[in-house]
Coordinates of C-alpha atoms and ligand atoms in Angstrom, one line a residue:
Chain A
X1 CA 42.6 -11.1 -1.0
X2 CA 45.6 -13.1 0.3
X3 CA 45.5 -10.2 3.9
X4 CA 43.9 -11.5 6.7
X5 CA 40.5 -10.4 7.3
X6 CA 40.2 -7.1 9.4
X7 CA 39.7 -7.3 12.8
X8 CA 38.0 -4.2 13.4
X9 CA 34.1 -4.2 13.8
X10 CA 32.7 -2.9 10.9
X11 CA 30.9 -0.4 12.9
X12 CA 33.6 1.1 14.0
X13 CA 35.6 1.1 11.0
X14 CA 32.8 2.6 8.9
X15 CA 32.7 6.2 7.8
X16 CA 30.1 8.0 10.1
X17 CA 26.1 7.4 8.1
X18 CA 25.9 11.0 7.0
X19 CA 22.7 12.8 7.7
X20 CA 21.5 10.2 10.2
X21 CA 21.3 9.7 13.8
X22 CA 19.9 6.5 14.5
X23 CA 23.0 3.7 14.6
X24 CA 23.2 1.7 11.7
X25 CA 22.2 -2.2 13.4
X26 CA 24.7 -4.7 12.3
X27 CA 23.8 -8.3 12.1
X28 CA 27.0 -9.7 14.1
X29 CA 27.8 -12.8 14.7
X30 CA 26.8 -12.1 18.3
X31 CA 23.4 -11.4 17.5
X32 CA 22.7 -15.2 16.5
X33 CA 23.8 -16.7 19.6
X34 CA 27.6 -17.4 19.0
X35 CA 29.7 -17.4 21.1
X36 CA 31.5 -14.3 22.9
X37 CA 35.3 -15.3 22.6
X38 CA 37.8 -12.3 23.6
X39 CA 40.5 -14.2 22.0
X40 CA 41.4 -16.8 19.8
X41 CA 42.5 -19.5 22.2
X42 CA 40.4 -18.1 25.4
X43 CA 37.1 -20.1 25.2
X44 CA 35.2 -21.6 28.1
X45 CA 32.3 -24.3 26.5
X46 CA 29.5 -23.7 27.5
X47 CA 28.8 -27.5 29.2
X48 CA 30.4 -28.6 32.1
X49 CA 33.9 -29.8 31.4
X50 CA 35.0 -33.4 31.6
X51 CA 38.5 -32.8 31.5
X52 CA 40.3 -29.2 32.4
X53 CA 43.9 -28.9 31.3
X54 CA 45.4 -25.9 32.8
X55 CA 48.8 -24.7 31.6
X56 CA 50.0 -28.1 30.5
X57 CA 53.3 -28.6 28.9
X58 CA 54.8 -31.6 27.7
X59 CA 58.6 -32.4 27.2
X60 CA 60.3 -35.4 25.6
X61 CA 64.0 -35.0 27.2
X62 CA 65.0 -31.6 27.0
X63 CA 63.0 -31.1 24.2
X64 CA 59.7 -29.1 24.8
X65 CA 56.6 -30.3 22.4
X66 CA 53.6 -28.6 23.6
X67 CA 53.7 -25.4 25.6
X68 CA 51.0 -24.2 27.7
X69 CA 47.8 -25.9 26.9
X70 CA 44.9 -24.4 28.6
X71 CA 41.3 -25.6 27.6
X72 CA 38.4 -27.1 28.7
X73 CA 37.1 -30.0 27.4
X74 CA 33.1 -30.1 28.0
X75 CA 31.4 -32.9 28.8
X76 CA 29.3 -35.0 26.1
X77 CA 30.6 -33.2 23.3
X78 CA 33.1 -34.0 20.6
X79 CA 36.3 -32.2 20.7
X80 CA 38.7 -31.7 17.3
X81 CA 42.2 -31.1 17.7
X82 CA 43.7 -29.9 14.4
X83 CA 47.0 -28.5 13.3
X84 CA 49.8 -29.4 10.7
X85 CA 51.8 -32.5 11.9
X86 CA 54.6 -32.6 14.6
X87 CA 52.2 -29.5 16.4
X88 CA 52.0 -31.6 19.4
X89 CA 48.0 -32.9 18.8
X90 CA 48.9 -36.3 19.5
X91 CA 50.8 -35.8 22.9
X92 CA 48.4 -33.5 24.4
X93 CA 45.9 -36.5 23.7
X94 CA 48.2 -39.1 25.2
X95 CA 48.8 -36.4 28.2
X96 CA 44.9 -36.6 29.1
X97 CA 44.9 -40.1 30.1
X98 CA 49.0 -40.6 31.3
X99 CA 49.5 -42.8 27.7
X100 CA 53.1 -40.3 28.0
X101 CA 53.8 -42.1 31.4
X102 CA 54.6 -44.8 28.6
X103 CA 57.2 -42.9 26.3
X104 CA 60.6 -42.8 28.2
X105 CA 61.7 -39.3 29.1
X106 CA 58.1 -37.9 28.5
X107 CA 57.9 -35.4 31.3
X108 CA 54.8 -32.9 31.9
X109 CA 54.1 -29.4 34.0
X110 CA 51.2 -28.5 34.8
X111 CA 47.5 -29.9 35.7
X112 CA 44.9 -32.1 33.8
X113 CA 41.8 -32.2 35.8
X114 CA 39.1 -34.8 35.9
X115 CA 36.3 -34.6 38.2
X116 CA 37.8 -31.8 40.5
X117 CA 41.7 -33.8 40.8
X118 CA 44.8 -33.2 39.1
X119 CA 45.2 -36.9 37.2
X120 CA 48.8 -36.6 37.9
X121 CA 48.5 -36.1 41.3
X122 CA 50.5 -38.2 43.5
X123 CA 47.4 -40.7 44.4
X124 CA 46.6 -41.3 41.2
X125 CA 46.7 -45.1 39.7
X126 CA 47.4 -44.2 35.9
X127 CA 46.2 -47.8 35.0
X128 CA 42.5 -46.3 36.2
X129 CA 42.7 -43.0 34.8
X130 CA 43.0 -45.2 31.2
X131 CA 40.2 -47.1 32.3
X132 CA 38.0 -44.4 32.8
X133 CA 39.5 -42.6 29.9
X134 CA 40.2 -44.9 26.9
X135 CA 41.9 -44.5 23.8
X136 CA 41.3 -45.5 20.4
X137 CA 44.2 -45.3 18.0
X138 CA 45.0 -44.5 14.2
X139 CA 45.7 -48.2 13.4
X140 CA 43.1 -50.6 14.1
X141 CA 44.9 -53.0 16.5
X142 CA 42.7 -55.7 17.5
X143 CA 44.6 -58.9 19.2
X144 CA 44.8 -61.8 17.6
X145 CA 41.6 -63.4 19.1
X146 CA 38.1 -63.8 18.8
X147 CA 35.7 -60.9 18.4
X148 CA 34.4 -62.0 21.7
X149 CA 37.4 -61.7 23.4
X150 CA 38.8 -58.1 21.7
X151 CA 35.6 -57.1 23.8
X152 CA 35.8 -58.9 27.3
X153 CA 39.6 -58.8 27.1
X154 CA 39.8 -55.0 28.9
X155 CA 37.1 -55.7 31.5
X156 CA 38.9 -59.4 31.8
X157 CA 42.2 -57.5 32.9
X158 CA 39.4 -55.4 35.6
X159 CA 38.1 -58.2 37.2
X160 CA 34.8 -58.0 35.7
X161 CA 31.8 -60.3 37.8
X162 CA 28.9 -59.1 35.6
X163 CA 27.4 -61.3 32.5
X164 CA 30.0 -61.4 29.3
X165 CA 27.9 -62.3 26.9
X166 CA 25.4 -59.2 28.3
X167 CA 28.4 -57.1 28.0
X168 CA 30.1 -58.2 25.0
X169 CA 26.9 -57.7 23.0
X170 CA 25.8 -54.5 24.3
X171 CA 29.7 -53.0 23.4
X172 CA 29.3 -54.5 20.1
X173 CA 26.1 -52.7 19.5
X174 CA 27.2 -49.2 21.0
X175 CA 29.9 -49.6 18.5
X176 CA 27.4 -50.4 15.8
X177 CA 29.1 -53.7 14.6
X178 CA 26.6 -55.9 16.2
X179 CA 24.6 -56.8 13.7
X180 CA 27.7 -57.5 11.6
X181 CA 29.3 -60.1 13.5
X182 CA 27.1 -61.4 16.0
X183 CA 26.4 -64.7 14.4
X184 CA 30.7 -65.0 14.0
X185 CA 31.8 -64.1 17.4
X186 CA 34.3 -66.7 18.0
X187 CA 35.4 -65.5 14.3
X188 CA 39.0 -63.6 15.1
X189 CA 39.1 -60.1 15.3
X190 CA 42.1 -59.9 12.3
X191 CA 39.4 -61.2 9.9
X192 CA 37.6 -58.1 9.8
X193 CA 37.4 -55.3 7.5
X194 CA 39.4 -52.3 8.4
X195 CA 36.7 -50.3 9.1
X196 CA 35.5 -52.9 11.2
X197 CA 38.2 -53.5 12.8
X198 CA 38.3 -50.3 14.0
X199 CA 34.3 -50.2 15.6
X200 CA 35.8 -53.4 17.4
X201 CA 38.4 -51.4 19.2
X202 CA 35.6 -49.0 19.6
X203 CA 34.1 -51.6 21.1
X204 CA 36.7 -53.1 23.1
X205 CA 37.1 -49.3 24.4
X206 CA 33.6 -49.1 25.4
X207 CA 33.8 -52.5 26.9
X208 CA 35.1 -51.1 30.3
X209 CA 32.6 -48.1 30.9
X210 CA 34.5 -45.2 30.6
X211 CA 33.7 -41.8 30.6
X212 CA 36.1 -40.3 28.2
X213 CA 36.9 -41.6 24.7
X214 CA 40.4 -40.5 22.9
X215 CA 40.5 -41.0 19.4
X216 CA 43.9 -40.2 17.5
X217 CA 43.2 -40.1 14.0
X218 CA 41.3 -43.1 13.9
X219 CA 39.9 -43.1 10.5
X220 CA 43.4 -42.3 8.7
X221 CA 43.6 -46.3 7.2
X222 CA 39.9 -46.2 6.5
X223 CA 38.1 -45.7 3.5
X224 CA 35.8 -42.7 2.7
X225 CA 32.5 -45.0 4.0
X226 CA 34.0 -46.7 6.8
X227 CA 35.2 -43.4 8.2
X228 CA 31.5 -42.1 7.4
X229 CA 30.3 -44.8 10.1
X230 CA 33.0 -44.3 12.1
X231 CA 32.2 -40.5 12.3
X232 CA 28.2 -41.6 12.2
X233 CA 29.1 -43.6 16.0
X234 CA 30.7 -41.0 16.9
X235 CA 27.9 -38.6 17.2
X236 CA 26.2 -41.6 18.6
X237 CA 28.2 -42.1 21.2
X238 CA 28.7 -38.5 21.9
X239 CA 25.2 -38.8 23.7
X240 CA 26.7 -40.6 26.4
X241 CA 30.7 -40.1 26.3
X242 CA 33.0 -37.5 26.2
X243 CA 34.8 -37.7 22.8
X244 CA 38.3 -36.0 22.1
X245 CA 39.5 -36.4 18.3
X246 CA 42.7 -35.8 17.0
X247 CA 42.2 -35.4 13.1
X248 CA 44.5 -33.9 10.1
X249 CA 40.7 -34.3 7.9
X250 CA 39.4 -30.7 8.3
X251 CA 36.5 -31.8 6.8
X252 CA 36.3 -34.5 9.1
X253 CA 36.4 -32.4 12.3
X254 CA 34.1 -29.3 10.4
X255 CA 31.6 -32.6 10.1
X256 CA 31.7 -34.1 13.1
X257 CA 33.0 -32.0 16.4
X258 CA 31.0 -29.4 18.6
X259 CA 34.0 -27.8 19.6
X260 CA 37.6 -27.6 17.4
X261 CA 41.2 -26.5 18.8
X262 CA 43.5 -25.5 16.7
X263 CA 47.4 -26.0 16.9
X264 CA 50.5 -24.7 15.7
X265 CA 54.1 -25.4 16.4
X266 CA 55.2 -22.5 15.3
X267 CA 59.2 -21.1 14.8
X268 CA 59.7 -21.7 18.8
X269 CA 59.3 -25.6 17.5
X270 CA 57.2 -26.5 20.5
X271 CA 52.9 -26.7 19.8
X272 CA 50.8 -24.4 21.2
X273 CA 46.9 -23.9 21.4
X274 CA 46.2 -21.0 18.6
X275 CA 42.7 -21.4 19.0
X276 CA 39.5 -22.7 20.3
X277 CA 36.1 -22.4 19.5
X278 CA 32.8 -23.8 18.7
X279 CA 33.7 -26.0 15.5
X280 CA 31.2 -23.8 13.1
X281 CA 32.7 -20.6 14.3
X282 CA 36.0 -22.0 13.6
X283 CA 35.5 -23.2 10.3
X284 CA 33.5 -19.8 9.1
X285 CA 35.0 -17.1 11.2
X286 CA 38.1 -17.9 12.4
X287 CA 39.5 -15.1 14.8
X288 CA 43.7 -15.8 14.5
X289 CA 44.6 -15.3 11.0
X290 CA 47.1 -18.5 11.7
X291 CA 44.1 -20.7 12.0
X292 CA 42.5 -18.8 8.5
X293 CA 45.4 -19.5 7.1
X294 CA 45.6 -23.3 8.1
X295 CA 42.4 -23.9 7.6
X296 CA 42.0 -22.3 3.5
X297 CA 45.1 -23.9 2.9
X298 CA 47.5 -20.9 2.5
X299 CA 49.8 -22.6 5.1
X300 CA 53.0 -23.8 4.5
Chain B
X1 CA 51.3 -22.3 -1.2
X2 CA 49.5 -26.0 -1.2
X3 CA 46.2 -25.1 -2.5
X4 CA 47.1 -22.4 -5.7
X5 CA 44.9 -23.9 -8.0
X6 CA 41.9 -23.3 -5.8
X7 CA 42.9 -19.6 -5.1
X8 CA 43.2 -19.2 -9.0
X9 CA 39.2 -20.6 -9.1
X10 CA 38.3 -17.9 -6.5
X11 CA 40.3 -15.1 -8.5
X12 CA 38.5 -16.5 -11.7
X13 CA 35.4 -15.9 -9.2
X14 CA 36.1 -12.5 -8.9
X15 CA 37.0 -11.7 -12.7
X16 CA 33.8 -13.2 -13.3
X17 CA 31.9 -10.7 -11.2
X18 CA 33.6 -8.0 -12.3
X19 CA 33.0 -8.7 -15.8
X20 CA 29.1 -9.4 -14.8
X21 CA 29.3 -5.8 -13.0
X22 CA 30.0 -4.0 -16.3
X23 CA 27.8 -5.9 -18.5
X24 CA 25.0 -4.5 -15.8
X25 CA 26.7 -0.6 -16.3
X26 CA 26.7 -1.1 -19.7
X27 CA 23.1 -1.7 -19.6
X28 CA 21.8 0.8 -17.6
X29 CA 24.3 3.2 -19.0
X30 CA 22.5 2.3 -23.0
X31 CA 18.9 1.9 -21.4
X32 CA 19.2 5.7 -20.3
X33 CA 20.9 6.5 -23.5
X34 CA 18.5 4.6 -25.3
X35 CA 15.5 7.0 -22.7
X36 CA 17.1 10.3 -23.5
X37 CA 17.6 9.6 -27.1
X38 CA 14.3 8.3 -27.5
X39 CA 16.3 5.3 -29.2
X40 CA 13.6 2.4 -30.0
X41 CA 16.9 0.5 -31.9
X42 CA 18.9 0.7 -28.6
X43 CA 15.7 0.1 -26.5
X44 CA 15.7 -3.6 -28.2
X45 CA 19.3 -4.1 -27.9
X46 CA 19.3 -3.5 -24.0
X47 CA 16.0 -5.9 -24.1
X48 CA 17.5 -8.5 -26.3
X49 CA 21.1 -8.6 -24.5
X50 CA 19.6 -9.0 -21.1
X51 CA 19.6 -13.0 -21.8
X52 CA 23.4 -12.3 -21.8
X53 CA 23.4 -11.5 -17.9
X54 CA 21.4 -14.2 -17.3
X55 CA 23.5 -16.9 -19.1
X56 CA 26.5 -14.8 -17.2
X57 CA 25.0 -15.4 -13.9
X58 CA 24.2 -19.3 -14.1
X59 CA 27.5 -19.9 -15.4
X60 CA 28.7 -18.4 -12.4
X61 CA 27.1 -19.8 -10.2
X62 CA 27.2 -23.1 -11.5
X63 CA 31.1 -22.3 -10.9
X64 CA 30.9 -21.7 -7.0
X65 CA 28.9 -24.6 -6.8
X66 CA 31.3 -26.7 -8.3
X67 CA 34.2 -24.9 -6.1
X68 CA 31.4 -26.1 -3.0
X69 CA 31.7 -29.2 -4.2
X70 CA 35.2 -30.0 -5.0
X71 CA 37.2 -27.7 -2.8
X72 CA 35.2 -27.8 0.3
X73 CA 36.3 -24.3 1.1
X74 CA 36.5 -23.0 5.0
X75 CA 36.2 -19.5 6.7
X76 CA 36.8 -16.6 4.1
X77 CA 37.0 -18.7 1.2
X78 CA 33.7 -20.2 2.1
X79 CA 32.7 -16.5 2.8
X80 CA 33.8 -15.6 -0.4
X81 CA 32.3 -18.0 -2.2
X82 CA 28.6 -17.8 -0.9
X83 CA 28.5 -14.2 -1.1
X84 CA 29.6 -14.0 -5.2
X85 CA 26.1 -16.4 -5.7
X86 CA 24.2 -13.8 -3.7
X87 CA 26.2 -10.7 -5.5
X88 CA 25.6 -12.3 -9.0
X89 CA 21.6 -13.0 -8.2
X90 CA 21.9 -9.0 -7.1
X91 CA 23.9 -8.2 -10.2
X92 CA 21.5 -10.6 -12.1
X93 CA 18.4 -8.4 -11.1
X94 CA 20.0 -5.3 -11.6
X95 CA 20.0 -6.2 -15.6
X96 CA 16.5 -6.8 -15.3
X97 CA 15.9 -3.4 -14.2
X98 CA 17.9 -2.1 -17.0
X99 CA 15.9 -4.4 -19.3
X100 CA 12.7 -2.6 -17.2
X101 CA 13.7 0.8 -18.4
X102 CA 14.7 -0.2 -22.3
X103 CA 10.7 -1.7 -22.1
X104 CA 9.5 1.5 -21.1
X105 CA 11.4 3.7 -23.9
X106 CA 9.8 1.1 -25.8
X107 CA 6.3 1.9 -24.2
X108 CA 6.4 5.4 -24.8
X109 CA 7.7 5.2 -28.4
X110 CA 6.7 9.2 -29.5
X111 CA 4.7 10.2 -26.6
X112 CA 5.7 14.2 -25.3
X113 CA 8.5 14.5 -22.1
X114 CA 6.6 16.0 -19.2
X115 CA 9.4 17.7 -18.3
X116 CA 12.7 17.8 -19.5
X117 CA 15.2 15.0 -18.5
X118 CA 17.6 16.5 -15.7
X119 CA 17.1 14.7 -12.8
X120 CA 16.7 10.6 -13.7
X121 CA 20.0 11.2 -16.0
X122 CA 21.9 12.5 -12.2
X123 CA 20.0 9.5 -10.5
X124 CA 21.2 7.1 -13.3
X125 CA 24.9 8.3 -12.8
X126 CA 24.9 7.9 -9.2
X127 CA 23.0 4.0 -9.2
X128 CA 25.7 3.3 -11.8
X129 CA 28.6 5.1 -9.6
X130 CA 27.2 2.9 -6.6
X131 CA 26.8 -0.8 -8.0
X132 CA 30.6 -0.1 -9.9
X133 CA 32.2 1.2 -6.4
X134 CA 30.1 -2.3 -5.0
X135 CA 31.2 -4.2 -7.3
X136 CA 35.0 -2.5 -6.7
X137 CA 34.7 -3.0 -3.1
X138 CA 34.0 -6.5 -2.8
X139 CA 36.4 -7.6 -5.4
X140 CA 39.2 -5.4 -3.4
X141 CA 37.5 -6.6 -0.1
X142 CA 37.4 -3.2 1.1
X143 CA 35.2 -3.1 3.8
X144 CA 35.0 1.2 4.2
X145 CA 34.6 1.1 0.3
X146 CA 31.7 -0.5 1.1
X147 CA 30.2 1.6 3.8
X148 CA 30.5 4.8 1.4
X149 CA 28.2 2.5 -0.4
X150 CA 26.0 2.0 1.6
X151 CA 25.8 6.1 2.3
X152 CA 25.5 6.7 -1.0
X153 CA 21.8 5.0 -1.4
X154 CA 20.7 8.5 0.4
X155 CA 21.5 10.4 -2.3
X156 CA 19.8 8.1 -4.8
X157 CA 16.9 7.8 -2.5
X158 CA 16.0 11.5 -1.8
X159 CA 16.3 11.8 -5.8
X160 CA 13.5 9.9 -6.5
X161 CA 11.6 11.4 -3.6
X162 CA 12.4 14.9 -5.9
X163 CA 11.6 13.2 -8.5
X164 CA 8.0 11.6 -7.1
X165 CA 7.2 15.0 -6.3
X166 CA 7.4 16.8 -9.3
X167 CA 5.5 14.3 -11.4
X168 CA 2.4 14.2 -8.9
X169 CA 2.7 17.8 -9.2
X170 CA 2.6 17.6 -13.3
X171 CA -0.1 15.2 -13.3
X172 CA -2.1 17.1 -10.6
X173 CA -1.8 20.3 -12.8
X174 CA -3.1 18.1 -16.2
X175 CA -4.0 15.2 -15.8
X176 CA -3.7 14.1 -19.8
X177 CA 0.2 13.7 -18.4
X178 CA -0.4 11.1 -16.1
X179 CA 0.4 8.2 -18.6
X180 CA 3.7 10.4 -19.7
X181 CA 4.5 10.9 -16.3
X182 CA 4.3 7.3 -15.0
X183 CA 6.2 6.1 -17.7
X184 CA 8.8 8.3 -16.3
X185 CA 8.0 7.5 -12.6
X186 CA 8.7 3.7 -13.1
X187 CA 11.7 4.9 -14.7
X188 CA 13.0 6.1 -11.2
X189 CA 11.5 3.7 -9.6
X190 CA 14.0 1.1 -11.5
X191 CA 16.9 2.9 -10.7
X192 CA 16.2 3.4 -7.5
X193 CA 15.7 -1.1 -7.2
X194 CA 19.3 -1.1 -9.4
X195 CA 20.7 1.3 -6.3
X196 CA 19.2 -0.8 -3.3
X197 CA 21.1 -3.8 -5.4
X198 CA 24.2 -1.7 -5.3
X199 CA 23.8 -1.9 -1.3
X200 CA 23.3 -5.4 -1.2
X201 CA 26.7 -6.1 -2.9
X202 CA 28.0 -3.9 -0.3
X203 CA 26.4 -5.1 2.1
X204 CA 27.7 -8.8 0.8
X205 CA 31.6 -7.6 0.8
X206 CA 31.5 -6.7 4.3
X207 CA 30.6 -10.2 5.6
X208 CA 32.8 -11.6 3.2
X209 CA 35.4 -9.9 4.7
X210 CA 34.1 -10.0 8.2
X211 CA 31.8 -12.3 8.8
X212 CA 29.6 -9.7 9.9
X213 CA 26.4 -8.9 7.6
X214 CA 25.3 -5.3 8.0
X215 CA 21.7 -3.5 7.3
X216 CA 23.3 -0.5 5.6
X217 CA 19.9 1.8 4.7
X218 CA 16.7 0.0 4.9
X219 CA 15.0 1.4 1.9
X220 CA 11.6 3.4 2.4
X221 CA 10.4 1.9 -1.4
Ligands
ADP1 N1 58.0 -40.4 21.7 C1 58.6 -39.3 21.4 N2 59.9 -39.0 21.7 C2 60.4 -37.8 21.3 N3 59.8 -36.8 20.6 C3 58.5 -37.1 20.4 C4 57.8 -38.3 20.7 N4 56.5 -38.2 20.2 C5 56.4 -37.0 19.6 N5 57.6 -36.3 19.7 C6 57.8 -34.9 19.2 O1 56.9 -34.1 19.7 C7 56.4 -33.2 18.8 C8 54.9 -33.3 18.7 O2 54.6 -34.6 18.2 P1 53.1 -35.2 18.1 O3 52.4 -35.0 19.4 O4 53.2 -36.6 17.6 O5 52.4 -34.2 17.0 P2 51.1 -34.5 16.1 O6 50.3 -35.5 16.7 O7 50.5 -33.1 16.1 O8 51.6 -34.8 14.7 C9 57.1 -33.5 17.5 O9 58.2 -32.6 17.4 C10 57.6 -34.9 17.7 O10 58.7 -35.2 17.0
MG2 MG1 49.7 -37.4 15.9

């Protein structure tokens, strides 16, 4: 019970049918329109990707903390990163939109690609790449202003020409806090509940029009029905955005991603990507007994 | 290991089908005793103790759906889990066939044998050597345990073919046996259902162990 799952095919493992000729049909997991994966972390989404990270590894001095990393992430989908703590889920986030320019001594190799260029190439502005990729964080952090201007501060800082109010509204109601506070927007943004504190930096993310939305472990100070909205708007926005999640809920990314990678630092002390795979095959037939492991809880 | 309280549930789980799976042998195995002994006593008991299996089974069940609930299980756990509600519903059935035979000793309280009792007593033996391999193989998880299974259904199968054969051929030669004879016919015919049941559980421990579900013998009955 406690040995991971064989990895032969059951056809093949099988004694031969005796007396019969005809090959006995096996109801695979092929045959109902999973995917094909070869192995456990070689998986190509079916969608377009938004973002292709190829053979990224990040450092943080001398000291490696993610080795490796390559996987597509497809665009309009909602992509889980899991793995026990210190794995590296949070700096391979913060490496998609050059948040690790930020850390001193944070140092990459490697390539993340967005629309055909490398965003660390040398002509790259990093403050647009977090434009156009935006990042939502475990701890609500709204400024210390009105509602109104948590929302219009980002496009603000761009420069913005359009209508405010227009703008402000409709990035209240993506977020689906709109009909909360619209009759308080000059009410400050610290006066709301956690969990709506959290839609507002949804919001305020939103605000500026990107394409890609990084979430790391945003519902961690929520409670169980707040993170249930949050994880409602996410497949909400997941119509129109590329979503990457970093959770430590399993049953939050079984519930809510398309598509979940799974990381491990394991005694080499630097993360790497174990697997990744379409979040249902993941959570019922994982290929990597690591990631079985991890995932029933016989880790650790 | 963080979650051992869950992985004690599961291995309750599995005592519980195991102890299911020889409440069922038990029944078959006193059902044919109660047949070839003409037992109307034991006949009842089989009858009567059937509520037993069935109490057995919900209790069960009502278990996994409480592990559903609470522990959320993943992958082979989750495997695990869905597959003991389908193994019990099999097991479940099973005593209902066993039940099916002790009503027909019951039926033919005096009447004559049409022929002496060789072959149902070998099919019996092998149905019950099949579900309590099936039963073996998916509490070991043993995958080629399973597939032997699966073979064995042939054996059972061509059994009641010999079996359908010679009765028409008693009947056909006076037809004042074809009560007699039927009684015995639907004999076979239930261990040849408890059999089938035997491949389903084995058929169950493969994708619990693989994820794969296989069609081991479609059945010509
Ligand atoms: N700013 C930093 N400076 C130095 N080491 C860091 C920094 N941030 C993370 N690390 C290290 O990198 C590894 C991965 O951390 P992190 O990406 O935060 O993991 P996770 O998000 O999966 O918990 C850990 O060993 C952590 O200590
Ligand atoms: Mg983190």
């Amino acid at each position: 019970m406690s040995e991971a799952p064989p990895t032969t095919p059951p056809t093949e493992a099988a004694p031969v049918h005796e007396g019969t000729a005809t090959p006995r049909p096996t109801m695979s997991r092929k045959s109902v329109g999973a995917s094909q994966r070869t192995a456990p972390d070689r998986f190509t989404p079916p969608e377009p990707p938004a973002l292709e990270v190829r053979d990224l590894s990040v450092y943080y001095g001398k000291k490696m903390a993610l080795s490796g990393v390559s996987m597509q992430i497809p665009v309009k989908k909602i992509t889980a990163l899991i793995g026990p703590s210190g794995c590296g889920k949070s700096t391979l986030l913060r490496s998609l939109n050059r948040m690790n320019d930020l850390i001193p001594g944070a140092r990459i190799t490697g390539a993340v690609d967005y629309h055909g260029h490398n965003l660390y190439g040398n002509s790259v502005d990093p403050v647009e790449v977090r434009r156009r990729i935006g990042m939502v964080f475990q701890k609500p952090n709204p400024f210390p202003k009105s509602i109104f201007e948590n929302v219009a501060f980002g496009a603000r800082v761009n420069g913005y020409k359009g209508d405010y109010n227009e703008l402000v509204e409709r990035s209240l109601r993506q977020a689906a806090l709109w009909d909360e506070v619209k009759d308080d927007l000059k009410k400050s943004g610290l006066a709301l509940s956690g969990g709506q504190q959290q839609r507002l930096c949804i919001a305020r993310a939103l605000a500026v029009e990107p394409e890609i939305i990084l979430m790391d472990e945003p519902c961690s100070a929520l409670d169980p029905i707040a993170t249930l909205k949050i994880e409602e708007l996410m497949r909400q926005l997941a119509r129109d955005y590329t979503i990457v999640i970093v959770t430590h809920n399993m049953q939050q990314a079984a519930r809510v991603s398309d598509y979940t990678g799974f990381f491990l630092a394991g005694e080499a002390a630097y993360g790497q990507l174990i697997e990744y795979g379409p979040t249902e095959e993941i959570f019922t037939t994982p290929m990597d007994p690591r990631t079985e492991d991890y995932i029933t809880g016989r880790f650790g | 290991m963080p979650r051992e309280q869950f992985h004690r549930q599961i291995e309750a789980l599995m005592d519980s089908v195991l102890e299911m799976g020889s409440m069922v042998d038990h029944a078959v195995d006193r059902a044919i005793q109660a047949l070839l002994d003409r037992d109307p006593v034991m006949a009842q008991a089989v009858v009567r103790d059937d509520a037993a299996l069935n109490a057995k089974n919900f209790e069960c069940q009502n278990d996994c759906v409480h592990l559903l609930a609470q522990q959320a299980p993943m992958a082979r756990d989750l495997r695990l889990i869905v597959s003991v509600t389908a193994i019990m519903t099999d097991l479940e059935r099973m005593g209902d066939h066993a039940e099916g035979i002790a009503r027909i000793v019951l039926m033919m309280q005096d009447e004559p044998l049409v022929k002496p009792l060789i072959d149902i007593p070998i099919m019996a033996g092998h149905a019950r050597d099949m579900s309590r391999n099936a039963v073996q193989a998916f509490v070991d998880q043993d995958i080629n345990a399973a597939f032997l299974v699966g073979s064995a259904d042939d054996v059972v199968d061509r059994l009641y073919d010999q079996i359908y054969q010679d009765l028409i051929q008693v009947m056909i030669g006076d037809p004042s046996t074809i009560e007699p004879s039927t009684h015995l016919l639907w004999v076979a015919h239930n261990l040849e259902r408890i059999a089938d049941r035997a491949t389903n559980i084995a058929e169950r421990t493969v994708y619990s162990a693989t994820g794969n579900l296989p069609q081991m013998d479609v059945s010509s009955y």
